[in-house]
Short mmCIF file of C-alpha atoms and ligand atoms in Angstrom, two decimals:
data_model
loop_
_atom_site.label_atom_id
_atom_site.label_comp_id
_atom_site.label_asym_id
_atom_site.label_seq_id
_atom_site.Cartn_x
_atom_site.Cartn_y
_atom_site.Cartn_z
CA UNK A 208 -29.40 -1.48 -11.45
CA UNK A 209 -30.05 2.18 -10.81
CA UNK A 210 -28.36 4.78 -12.94
CA UNK A 211 -25.97 7.18 -11.28
CA UNK A 212 -26.95 10.84 -11.50
CA UNK A 213 -24.01 13.25 -11.52
CA UNK A 214 -24.94 16.88 -12.08
CA UNK A 215 -27.24 16.17 -14.99
CA UNK A 216 -25.20 13.32 -16.41
CA UNK A 217 -26.50 9.75 -16.41
CA UNK A 218 -23.99 6.95 -16.06
CA UNK A 219 -25.29 3.45 -16.73
CA UNK A 220 -23.75 0.85 -14.44
CA UNK A 221 -20.60 -0.73 -15.90
CA UNK A 222 -19.86 -3.59 -13.51
CA UNK A 223 -16.85 -5.83 -14.01
CA UNK A 224 -17.84 -9.49 -14.17
CA UNK A 225 -16.98 -11.81 -11.29
CA UNK A 226 -17.78 -15.01 -13.20
CA UNK A 227 -14.14 -15.64 -14.15
CA UNK A 228 -12.70 -15.72 -10.65
CA UNK A 229 -12.05 -18.80 -8.64
CA UNK A 230 -12.32 -18.39 -4.87
CA UNK A 231 -12.33 -21.24 -2.39
CA UNK A 232 -14.77 -21.15 0.53
CA UNK A 233 -11.95 -21.84 2.97
CA UNK A 234 -8.20 -21.18 2.79
CA UNK A 235 -5.54 -23.03 4.76
CA UNK A 236 -1.95 -21.94 5.33
CA UNK A 237 0.58 -22.28 2.51
CA UNK A 238 3.58 -23.91 4.17
CA UNK A 239 6.34 -25.95 2.53
CA UNK A 240 4.50 -26.07 -0.80
CA UNK A 241 1.31 -27.49 0.72
CA UNK A 242 -1.99 -26.23 2.07
CA UNK A 243 -1.89 -26.98 5.77
CA UNK A 244 -4.69 -26.70 8.33
CA UNK A 245 -4.04 -24.30 11.24
CA UNK A 246 -3.08 -26.14 14.42
CA UNK A 247 -5.71 -24.19 16.39
CA UNK A 248 -8.36 -25.22 13.80
CA UNK A 249 -9.46 -21.57 13.88
CA UNK A 250 -10.57 -19.66 10.80
CA UNK A 251 -11.65 -16.04 10.43
CA UNK A 252 -13.93 -14.42 7.90
CA UNK A 253 -12.91 -12.03 5.18
CA UNK A 254 -15.77 -9.94 3.82
CA UNK A 255 -16.43 -7.62 0.92
CA UNK A 256 -16.42 -4.13 2.48
CA UNK A 257 -18.63 -2.84 -0.35
CA UNK A 258 -21.64 -4.95 0.75
CA UNK A 259 -20.49 -6.80 3.89
CA UNK A 260 -20.97 -10.21 2.22
CA UNK A 261 -18.73 -13.12 3.18
CA UNK A 262 -16.00 -13.89 0.63
CA UNK A 263 -14.11 -16.73 2.32
CA UNK A 264 -12.86 -18.16 5.59
CA UNK A 265 -9.16 -17.97 6.21
CA UNK A 266 -6.88 -19.88 8.60
CA UNK A 267 -5.64 -18.13 11.72
CA UNK A 268 -2.00 -19.13 12.21
CA UNK A 269 -0.61 -19.29 15.74
CA UNK A 270 2.97 -19.53 17.02
CA UNK A 271 3.14 -23.25 16.21
CA UNK A 272 2.11 -22.67 12.59
CA UNK A 273 4.54 -19.77 12.23
CA UNK A 274 7.29 -22.01 13.63
CA UNK A 275 6.40 -24.63 11.01
CA UNK A 276 6.59 -22.00 8.26
CA UNK A 277 9.94 -20.62 9.49
CA UNK A 278 11.37 -24.15 9.71
CA UNK A 279 10.21 -24.85 6.15
CA UNK A 280 11.78 -21.59 4.97
CA UNK A 281 15.06 -22.38 6.78
CA UNK A 282 15.24 -25.89 5.32
CA UNK A 283 14.48 -24.58 1.82
CA UNK A 284 17.16 -21.91 2.28
CA UNK A 285 19.85 -24.30 3.50
CA UNK A 286 19.14 -27.19 1.20
CA UNK A 287 17.82 -25.65 -2.01
CA UNK A 288 17.53 -21.92 -2.52
CA UNK A 289 20.99 -20.85 -1.35
CA UNK A 290 22.41 -23.48 -3.73
CA UNK A 291 20.22 -22.48 -6.69
CA UNK A 292 22.16 -20.44 -9.23
CA UNK A 293 21.09 -16.79 -9.61
CA UNK A 294 20.01 -17.32 -13.23
CA UNK A 295 17.78 -20.23 -12.13
CA UNK A 296 16.30 -18.02 -9.40
CA UNK A 297 15.57 -15.42 -12.04
CA UNK A 298 13.67 -17.96 -14.16
CA UNK A 299 11.31 -18.77 -11.30
CA UNK A 300 10.67 -15.09 -10.61
CA UNK A 301 10.00 -14.39 -14.30
CA UNK A 302 7.63 -17.34 -14.39
CA UNK A 303 5.69 -16.00 -11.39
CA UNK A 304 5.43 -12.60 -13.13
CA UNK A 305 4.14 -14.19 -16.34
CA UNK A 306 1.59 -16.35 -14.52
CA UNK A 307 0.35 -13.27 -12.64
CA UNK A 308 -0.02 -11.38 -15.90
CA UNK A 309 -2.00 -14.23 -17.43
CA UNK A 310 -4.42 -14.09 -14.51
CA UNK A 311 -4.36 -10.33 -14.03
CA UNK A 312 -8.14 -9.89 -14.43
CA UNK A 313 -8.80 -12.45 -11.74
CA UNK A 314 -6.32 -10.75 -9.41
CA UNK A 315 -7.86 -7.33 -10.07
CA UNK A 316 -11.41 -8.48 -9.33
CA UNK A 317 -10.43 -10.36 -6.17
CA UNK A 318 -8.45 -7.32 -4.98
CA UNK A 319 -11.45 -5.04 -5.48
CA UNK A 320 -13.79 -7.53 -3.76
CA UNK A 321 -11.58 -8.03 -0.74
CA UNK A 322 -10.11 -4.54 -0.28
CA UNK A 323 -12.95 -2.30 -1.55
CA UNK A 324 -10.68 -0.46 -3.97
CA UNK A 325 -12.01 0.48 -7.37
CA UNK A 326 -11.57 -1.92 -10.24
CA UNK A 327 -9.94 0.90 -12.22
CA UNK A 328 -7.27 1.17 -9.56
CA UNK A 329 -6.67 -2.54 -9.05
CA UNK A 330 -6.77 -3.30 -12.80
CA UNK A 331 -4.61 -0.36 -13.95
CA UNK A 332 -2.32 0.24 -11.00
CA UNK A 333 -2.04 -2.53 -8.38
CA UNK A 334 -1.87 -5.61 -10.56
CA UNK A 335 0.40 -4.30 -13.37
CA UNK A 336 2.76 -2.77 -10.81
CA UNK A 337 2.84 -6.01 -8.81
CA UNK A 338 3.78 -7.95 -11.98
CA UNK A 339 6.43 -5.32 -12.78
CA UNK A 340 8.06 -5.77 -9.39
CA UNK A 341 8.58 -9.45 -10.17
CA UNK A 342 9.89 -8.65 -13.67
CA UNK A 343 12.20 -5.93 -12.38
CA UNK A 344 13.67 -8.02 -9.57
CA UNK A 345 14.00 -11.11 -11.78
CA UNK A 346 16.26 -9.00 -13.97
CA UNK A 347 18.61 -8.28 -11.08
CA UNK A 348 18.87 -11.82 -9.67
CA UNK A 349 21.92 -12.78 -11.77
CA UNK A 350 23.39 -9.28 -11.94
CA UNK A 351 23.78 -8.45 -8.27
CA UNK A 352 27.57 -8.23 -8.54
CA UNK A 353 27.06 -5.46 -11.11
CA UNK A 354 24.42 -3.79 -8.95
CA UNK A 355 26.88 -3.62 -6.05
CA UNK A 356 30.34 -3.57 -7.64
CA UNK A 357 33.40 -4.29 -5.48
CA UNK A 358 31.24 -5.49 -2.61
CA UNK A 359 31.01 -8.99 -1.26
CA UNK A 360 27.30 -9.73 -1.03
CA UNK A 361 25.44 -12.53 0.69
CA UNK A 362 21.76 -13.31 1.19
CA UNK A 363 20.42 -13.06 4.73
CA UNK A 364 18.45 -16.29 5.09
CA UNK A 365 14.78 -16.29 6.14
CA UNK A 366 12.80 -13.07 5.63
CA UNK A 367 9.66 -12.46 7.73
CA UNK A 368 7.36 -10.07 5.92
CA UNK A 369 4.22 -8.41 7.29
CA UNK A 370 2.01 -6.32 5.06
CA UNK A 371 -1.05 -4.04 5.40
CA UNK A 372 -4.43 -3.91 3.68
CA UNK A 373 -4.14 -0.88 1.43
CA UNK A 374 -2.21 -2.50 -1.47
CA UNK A 375 -2.50 -6.19 -0.60
CA UNK A 376 -1.08 -7.78 -3.77
CA UNK A 377 1.33 -4.98 -4.58
CA UNK A 378 2.80 -5.09 -1.07
CA UNK A 379 3.20 -8.87 -1.32
CA UNK A 380 5.05 -8.42 -4.63
CA UNK A 381 7.07 -5.55 -3.20
CA UNK A 382 8.29 -7.82 -0.44
CA UNK A 383 8.58 -11.27 -2.05
CA UNK A 384 10.24 -10.34 -5.38
CA UNK A 385 13.43 -8.68 -4.02
CA UNK A 386 13.75 -11.31 -1.27
CA UNK A 387 13.77 -14.12 -3.85
CA UNK A 388 16.03 -12.26 -6.26
CA UNK A 389 18.65 -11.84 -3.54
CA UNK A 390 18.46 -15.51 -2.57
CA UNK A 391 16.37 -15.40 0.62
CA UNK A 392 13.37 -17.51 1.55
CA UNK A 393 10.14 -16.00 2.84
CA UNK A 394 7.38 -16.23 5.44
CA UNK A 395 4.77 -13.59 4.57
CA UNK A 396 1.68 -12.53 6.46
CA UNK A 397 -1.01 -10.54 4.67
CA UNK A 398 -3.36 -8.23 6.57
CA UNK A 399 -6.38 -9.85 8.21
CA UNK A 400 -8.94 -7.88 6.16
CA UNK A 401 -7.28 -8.54 2.78
CA UNK A 402 -5.67 -11.98 2.61
CA UNK A 403 -7.18 -13.26 -0.64
CA UNK A 404 -4.81 -11.97 -3.34
CA UNK A 405 -1.77 -13.13 -1.35
CA UNK A 406 -3.38 -16.57 -1.16
CA UNK A 407 -4.06 -16.44 -4.90
CA UNK A 408 -0.41 -15.53 -5.34
CA UNK A 409 0.47 -18.65 -3.30
CA UNK A 410 -1.45 -20.72 -5.88
CA UNK A 411 0.54 -19.13 -8.67
CA UNK A 412 3.82 -19.59 -6.84
CA UNK A 413 2.86 -23.23 -6.45
CA UNK A 414 2.08 -23.51 -10.19
CA UNK A 415 5.43 -21.92 -11.01
CA UNK A 416 7.18 -24.94 -9.52
CA UNK A 417 9.13 -22.86 -7.00
CA UNK A 418 10.75 -25.37 -4.61
CA UNK A 419 8.62 -26.07 -1.50
CA UNK A 420 9.33 -23.82 1.48
CA UNK A 421 10.92 -20.97 -0.49
CA UNK A 422 7.73 -18.90 -0.06
CA UNK A 423 5.30 -19.59 2.79
CA UNK A 424 2.12 -17.58 3.32
CA UNK A 425 0.57 -17.56 6.78
CA UNK A 426 -2.64 -15.69 7.51
CA UNK A 427 -3.85 -14.23 10.77
CA UNK A 428 -4.07 -11.14 12.94
CA UNK A 429 -1.46 -9.11 14.80
CA UNK A 430 -0.57 -12.12 17.00
CA UNK A 431 0.51 -14.01 13.88
CA UNK A 432 2.64 -11.05 12.81
CA UNK A 433 4.16 -10.85 16.30
CA UNK A 434 5.01 -14.58 16.16
CA UNK A 435 7.00 -13.92 12.96
CA UNK A 436 8.74 -10.89 14.45
CA UNK A 437 9.68 -12.77 17.65
CA UNK A 438 10.76 -16.02 15.99
CA UNK A 439 14.44 -16.51 16.75
CA UNK A 440 15.29 -18.09 13.40
CA UNK A 441 14.14 -15.17 11.23
CA UNK A 442 16.99 -13.06 9.81
CA UNK A 443 15.08 -10.11 8.42
CA UNK A 444 11.83 -8.33 9.19
CA UNK A 445 10.23 -6.26 6.47
CA UNK A 446 7.12 -4.49 7.74
CA UNK A 447 4.67 -2.08 6.15
CA UNK A 448 1.88 -0.77 8.35
CA UNK A 449 1.07 1.68 11.10
CA UNK A 450 3.67 3.67 13.01
CA UNK A 451 2.28 2.24 16.28
CA UNK A 452 2.96 -1.37 15.26
CA UNK A 453 6.27 -0.30 13.68
CA UNK A 454 7.40 0.93 17.09
CA UNK A 455 6.38 -2.36 18.75
CA UNK A 456 8.38 -4.25 16.10
CA UNK A 457 11.41 -2.06 16.52
CA UNK A 458 11.40 -2.70 20.26
CA UNK A 459 10.99 -6.44 19.68
CA UNK A 460 13.97 -6.69 17.32
CA UNK A 461 16.26 -4.43 19.36
CA UNK A 462 19.28 -6.42 20.51
CA UNK A 463 18.74 -9.20 17.97
CA UNK A 464 20.59 -9.70 14.69
CA UNK A 465 17.45 -9.21 12.62
CA UNK A 466 17.89 -6.75 9.80
CA UNK A 467 14.78 -4.54 9.65
CA UNK A 468 13.01 -2.24 7.24
CA UNK A 469 9.90 -0.36 8.33
CA UNK A 470 7.58 1.50 6.00
CA UNK A 471 5.09 3.30 8.22
CA UNK A 472 2.52 6.06 8.25
CA UNK A 473 2.49 9.44 6.58
CA UNK A 474 0.84 12.85 6.47
CA UNK A 475 2.15 13.97 3.14
CA UNK A 476 1.90 17.55 1.92
CA UNK A 477 0.90 18.76 -1.52
CA UNK A 478 1.97 22.34 -2.18
CA UNK A 479 0.32 24.55 -4.82
CA UNK A 480 2.36 27.66 -5.70
CA UNK A 481 0.69 30.69 -7.27
CA UNK A 482 2.18 29.98 -10.71
CA UNK A 483 1.02 26.34 -10.85
CA UNK A 484 -1.18 25.03 -13.66
CA UNK A 485 -4.25 24.98 -11.43
CA UNK A 486 -6.48 22.49 -13.26
CA UNK A 487 -3.65 19.99 -13.46
CA UNK A 488 -2.81 20.62 -9.80
CA UNK A 489 -6.41 20.11 -8.67
CA UNK A 490 -6.62 16.83 -10.58
CA UNK A 491 -3.37 15.74 -8.94
CA UNK A 492 -4.65 16.65 -5.47
CA UNK A 493 -7.85 14.68 -6.09
CA UNK A 494 -5.83 11.71 -7.30
CA UNK A 495 -3.47 12.01 -4.32
CA UNK A 496 -6.10 11.82 -1.60
CA UNK A 497 -9.49 10.70 -2.89
CA UNK A 498 -8.80 7.91 -5.36
CA UNK A 499 -8.18 4.70 -3.44
CA UNK A 500 -10.28 6.20 -0.57
CA UNK A 501 -7.22 7.89 0.92
CA UNK A 502 -5.91 4.41 1.75
CA UNK A 503 -2.41 5.18 0.57
CA UNK A 504 0.38 5.57 3.11
CA UNK A 505 1.82 8.41 1.02
CA UNK A 506 -1.63 9.98 0.34
CA UNK A 507 -1.43 13.75 -0.12
CA UNK A 508 -3.58 14.31 2.96
CA UNK A 509 -2.41 17.89 3.62
CA UNK A 510 -2.72 20.65 1.04
CA UNK A 511 -0.93 24.00 1.19
CA UNK A 512 -2.19 26.64 -1.23
CA UNK A 513 -0.44 29.97 -1.80
CA UNK A 514 -2.80 32.66 -0.55
CA UNK A 515 -3.31 34.52 -3.83
CA UNK A 516 -4.75 31.43 -5.60
CA UNK A 517 -6.57 29.96 -2.60
CA UNK A 518 -10.14 30.93 -3.59
CA UNK A 519 -9.69 29.70 -7.14
CA UNK A 520 -8.21 26.38 -6.03
CA UNK A 521 -10.98 25.74 -3.49
CA UNK A 522 -13.67 26.50 -6.06
CA UNK A 523 -12.09 24.11 -8.56
CA UNK A 524 -11.59 21.43 -5.91
CA UNK A 525 -15.22 21.58 -4.81
CA UNK A 526 -16.42 21.49 -8.40
CA UNK A 527 -14.29 18.43 -9.24
CA UNK A 528 -15.15 16.70 -5.97
CA UNK A 529 -18.83 16.94 -6.71
CA UNK A 530 -18.39 14.97 -9.92
CA UNK A 531 -16.67 12.04 -8.16
CA UNK A 532 -18.71 8.85 -7.97
CA UNK A 533 -18.56 7.00 -4.66
CA UNK A 534 -19.89 3.46 -4.79
CA UNK A 535 -19.51 -0.09 -6.04
CA UNK A 536 -15.77 -0.77 -6.43
CA UNK A 537 -16.46 -3.19 -9.27
CA UNK A 538 -18.21 -0.53 -11.37
CA UNK A 539 -15.77 0.94 -13.88
CA UNK A 540 -17.33 4.40 -13.42
CA UNK A 541 -16.58 4.49 -9.70
CA UNK A 542 -13.91 6.93 -8.55
CA UNK A 543 -13.98 6.17 -4.83
CA UNK A 544 -14.71 2.65 -3.62
CA UNK A 545 -15.41 1.27 -0.16
CA UNK A 546 -13.48 1.95 3.02
CA UNK A 547 -11.54 -1.22 3.79
CA UNK A 548 -13.32 -2.18 7.03
CA UNK A 549 -15.88 -1.06 9.57
CA UNK A 550 -13.02 -0.37 12.02
CA UNK A 551 -11.34 1.94 9.53
CA UNK A 552 -14.60 3.75 8.76
CA UNK A 553 -15.10 4.29 12.51
CA UNK A 554 -11.59 5.76 12.76
CA UNK A 555 -12.28 8.16 9.88
CA UNK A 556 -15.66 9.18 11.30
CA UNK A 557 -13.96 9.68 14.68
CA UNK A 558 -11.62 12.22 13.05
CA UNK A 559 -14.53 13.98 11.34
CA UNK A 560 -16.13 14.31 14.77
CA UNK A 561 -12.90 15.74 16.18
CA UNK A 562 -13.02 18.31 13.37
CA UNK A 563 -16.60 19.23 14.26
CA UNK A 564 -15.73 19.50 17.95
CA UNK A 565 -12.74 21.69 17.12
CA UNK A 566 -15.11 23.89 15.13
CA UNK A 567 -13.18 23.67 11.84
CA UNK A 568 -14.88 24.38 8.54
CA UNK A 569 -15.61 21.17 6.62
CA UNK A 570 -16.98 20.54 3.17
CA UNK A 571 -18.26 17.18 1.95
CA UNK A 572 -19.31 16.28 -1.57
CA UNK A 573 -23.02 15.80 -2.07
CA UNK A 574 -22.89 12.48 -3.93
CA UNK A 575 -25.08 9.46 -3.14
CA UNK A 576 -23.49 6.60 -1.24
CA UNK A 577 -24.77 3.00 -1.09
CA UNK A 578 -26.88 1.93 1.90
CA UNK A 579 -24.83 -1.19 2.69
CA UNK A 580 -21.09 -1.42 3.07
CA UNK A 581 -18.52 1.06 4.37
CA UNK A 582 -18.34 4.37 2.54
CA UNK A 583 -17.14 7.88 3.21
CA UNK A 584 -17.79 10.98 1.12
CA UNK A 585 -14.69 12.94 0.08
CA UNK A 586 -14.16 15.69 2.64
CA UNK A 587 -12.24 18.98 2.73
CA UNK A 588 -11.13 20.45 6.03
CA UNK A 589 -10.61 24.16 5.42
CA UNK A 590 -8.48 26.77 7.18
CA UNK A 591 -7.43 24.35 9.82
CA UNK A 592 -4.78 25.18 12.45
CA UNK A 593 -1.37 23.54 12.33
CA UNK A 594 -1.97 22.12 15.82
CA UNK A 595 -5.23 20.36 14.87
CA UNK A 596 -5.20 16.56 15.12
CA UNK A 597 -6.59 16.53 11.58
CA UNK A 598 -3.34 18.12 10.40
CA UNK A 599 -0.96 16.16 12.61
CA UNK A 600 -2.34 12.61 12.57
CA UNK A 601 -2.75 10.05 9.82
CA UNK A 602 -6.47 9.51 9.09
CA UNK A 603 -6.14 7.01 6.23
CA UNK A 604 -9.35 8.11 4.57
CA UNK A 605 -10.63 10.57 1.95
CA UNK A 606 -10.10 13.62 4.16
CA UNK A 607 -7.96 16.55 2.96
CA UNK A 608 -6.71 19.17 5.44
CA UNK A 609 -6.10 22.50 3.71
CA UNK A 610 -3.96 25.44 4.84
CA UNK A 611 -2.64 28.58 3.16
CA UNK A 612 0.83 30.10 3.03
CA UNK A 613 2.48 33.27 1.77
CA UNK A 614 6.18 32.51 1.37
CA UNK A 615 8.25 29.51 0.37
CA UNK A 616 10.05 29.43 3.73
CA UNK A 617 6.72 29.40 5.55
CA UNK A 618 5.39 26.44 3.56
CA UNK A 619 8.61 24.43 3.97
CA UNK A 620 8.42 24.93 7.71
CA UNK A 621 4.73 23.98 7.87
CA UNK A 622 5.05 21.01 5.52
CA UNK A 623 7.94 19.58 7.55
CA UNK A 624 6.13 20.15 10.83
CA UNK A 625 4.70 16.66 11.42
CA UNK A 626 6.20 13.53 12.95
CA UNK A 627 6.09 11.91 9.48
CA UNK A 628 8.11 12.26 6.27
CA UNK A 629 6.96 9.82 3.61
CA UNK A 630 6.12 11.88 0.53
CA UNK A 631 5.31 15.35 -0.76
CA UNK A 632 4.12 17.02 -3.97
CA UNK A 633 5.05 20.38 -5.44
CA UNK A 634 2.98 22.17 -8.07
CA UNK A 635 4.68 25.09 -9.85
CA UNK A 636 5.70 26.23 -13.29
CA UNK A 637 9.24 27.12 -12.23
CA UNK A 638 12.03 24.54 -12.22
CA UNK A 639 14.03 26.58 -9.70
CA UNK A 640 11.15 26.47 -7.23
CA UNK A 641 10.86 22.71 -7.70
CA UNK A 642 14.56 22.19 -6.89
CA UNK A 643 14.44 24.55 -3.94
CA UNK A 644 11.44 22.79 -2.41
CA UNK A 645 12.43 19.21 -3.19
CA UNK A 646 15.77 19.63 -1.44
CA UNK A 647 14.21 21.17 1.68
CA UNK A 648 11.18 18.97 2.17
CA UNK A 649 11.97 16.15 4.61
CA UNK A 650 10.20 13.38 2.73
CA UNK A 651 11.37 10.13 1.15
CA UNK A 652 9.69 10.90 -2.18
CA UNK A 653 8.89 14.33 -3.59
CA UNK A 654 6.82 14.49 -6.76
CA UNK A 655 6.79 17.59 -8.96
CA UNK A 656 3.65 18.43 -10.95
CA UNK A 657 2.37 14.89 -10.45
CA UNK A 658 1.51 12.62 -7.53
CA UNK A 659 1.41 8.93 -6.58
CA UNK A 660 3.62 7.78 -9.41
CA UNK A 661 5.38 4.51 -8.69
CA UNK A 662 7.97 2.47 -10.49
CA UNK A 663 9.79 -0.68 -9.40
CA UNK A 664 13.11 0.98 -10.23
CA UNK A 665 12.66 3.89 -7.86
CA UNK A 666 13.18 3.54 -4.11
CA UNK A 667 10.36 4.32 -1.69
CA UNK A 668 10.50 4.91 2.06
CA UNK A 669 10.32 7.47 4.80
CA UNK A 670 12.01 9.94 7.11
CA UNK A 671 11.26 10.27 10.83
CA UNK A 672 8.20 8.29 12.04
CA UNK A 673 7.47 7.16 8.49
CA UNK A 674 10.13 4.51 8.96
CA UNK A 675 13.53 3.57 7.62
CA UNK A 676 15.03 1.53 4.81
CA UNK A 677 13.94 1.72 1.20
CA UNK A 678 11.92 -0.61 -0.98
CA UNK A 679 12.18 -0.71 -4.75
CA UNK A 680 15.20 -0.13 -6.96
CA UNK A 681 18.70 -1.11 -5.91
CA UNK A 682 18.06 0.26 -2.43
CA UNK A 683 15.29 -2.29 -2.07
CA UNK A 684 17.65 -5.15 -2.91
CA UNK A 685 20.18 -3.88 -0.38
CA UNK A 686 17.69 -4.49 2.43
CA UNK A 687 17.89 -8.23 1.74
CA UNK A 688 21.68 -8.52 1.53
CA UNK A 689 24.67 -8.66 3.82
CA UNK A 690 27.29 -6.34 2.37
CA UNK A 691 31.00 -6.57 3.02
P1 ADP B 803 -2.94 -0.79 9.46
O1 ADP B 803 -3.36 0.39 10.25
O2 ADP B 803 -2.36 -0.49 8.12
O3 ADP B 803 -3.89 -1.94 9.53
P2 ADP B 803 -1.31 -2.29 11.24
O4 ADP B 803 0.06 -1.87 11.61
O5 ADP B 803 -2.33 -2.44 12.29
O6 ADP B 803 -1.65 -1.25 10.15
O7 ADP B 803 -1.26 -3.65 10.41
C1 ADP B 803 -0.31 -3.95 9.42
C2 ADP B 803 0.06 -5.41 9.52
O8 ADP B 803 0.70 -5.66 10.75
C3 ADP B 803 -1.13 -6.35 9.48
O9 ADP B 803 -0.77 -7.49 8.72
C4 ADP B 803 -1.34 -6.70 10.94
O10 ADP B 803 -1.98 -7.94 11.14
C5 ADP B 803 0.09 -6.74 11.44
N1 ADP B 803 0.26 -6.53 12.89
C6 ADP B 803 -0.59 -5.92 13.76
N2 ADP B 803 -0.07 -5.91 15.01
C7 ADP B 803 1.14 -6.54 14.93
C8 ADP B 803 2.19 -6.83 15.88
N3 ADP B 803 2.10 -6.49 17.17
N4 ADP B 803 3.29 -7.45 15.42
C9 ADP B 803 3.43 -7.78 14.13
N5 ADP B 803 2.49 -7.55 13.20
C10 ADP B 803 1.35 -6.92 13.58
#
């Protein structure tokens, strides 16, 4: 394997082994504790976006299959899960968490193969956090009356859950763990480009001895998701994905009794004040938008820099960007892996073309990128107007739109001036500035002097077109309960 040359430094390849993973050639649907063939007999391919090689074929569930899964979930709810004591529920959830931990390396490698994200990210962030969501929620299962004192609480029934491709395993954990802890049963659909870790999770759930039908995993495209949303016997829809599909779902559930939480797109702002520790801030900006290829719904995709430190910040950003390694997600040296799919790469390139057509100044790092697979160099968009589509729309790639500001009021106004409101970051030395900004920024999460920090105990969710409802923490449990 060729060595990577970064500004005079040689990095020998450090690939993670794939010999310890166990992938089937073909995956069926996990319904009622069994692997069931799709009634259409149709399968679709899931590939490795880093080299376009086939990983596995996966069943495409249609309305009939979804109906089977919902019926299994309803039966399991009525006959078993709603009668299982909370402390017994907790034991199953703990067992799933422990089994995931035992196989964490396998999960991490499969996640990187299927999603294109770096092994550093999947090994150190996605998989441990996914396990922690099961641990955290297991802890609440038999303490819900203390979590919501003086309230009469009841589970909802069958939860339909639809997740995207950016954090495939973590999103599955995010959705399944609180649903089980609160006594609901589940039909979950992973994204079509990243179904493999959810299917691996189905194997683990099976090994845990969870009663059949309590968790069902159905794979497919948007039509499969729509069949879940429109099924009349589903009590709750939990969706994470694009704002466009979120709107379709909201229309579909209007007038029904389905409880809904939507976690949608974002165009989150990072703000660097003139007194900020600049090196730390630059590292945080890089982490916020470039690691994980910008495939984070709360990615810090807009940057506001106070005018007096603008030149310094841009110089430091360019310097740091040029040391980032873009390439094989399984190499432990890689900072930026593969874009999740050809479609997504086309979307990102489409936005870069819009930038060129608008005549904005762009800067791309000069690193090598592999010949095969889907890759995008980290890109800065400089001095761009507030009205530009690159500032207003979610790109979901390693593209950072940068603007300047002079006063705090100006930056609050600019930062809030998008249809979204998922997250924000503030970089300053002064506590008073932090409190002033965090209370005025219309975003579900505001980080101060850090970015993209997650914890199962803290709620996550958006304002405006970034959705509604919270996941994580007690707020996350509330979304799966009837409260009286
Ligand atoms: P992204 O841009 O993150 O891929 P999408 O909203 O397109 O976001 O996809 C997120 C999830 O929603 C995926 O699992 C996808 O298959 C599913 N999905 C797409 N269209 C629909 C729909 N009309 N109804 C329900 N689910 C859908």
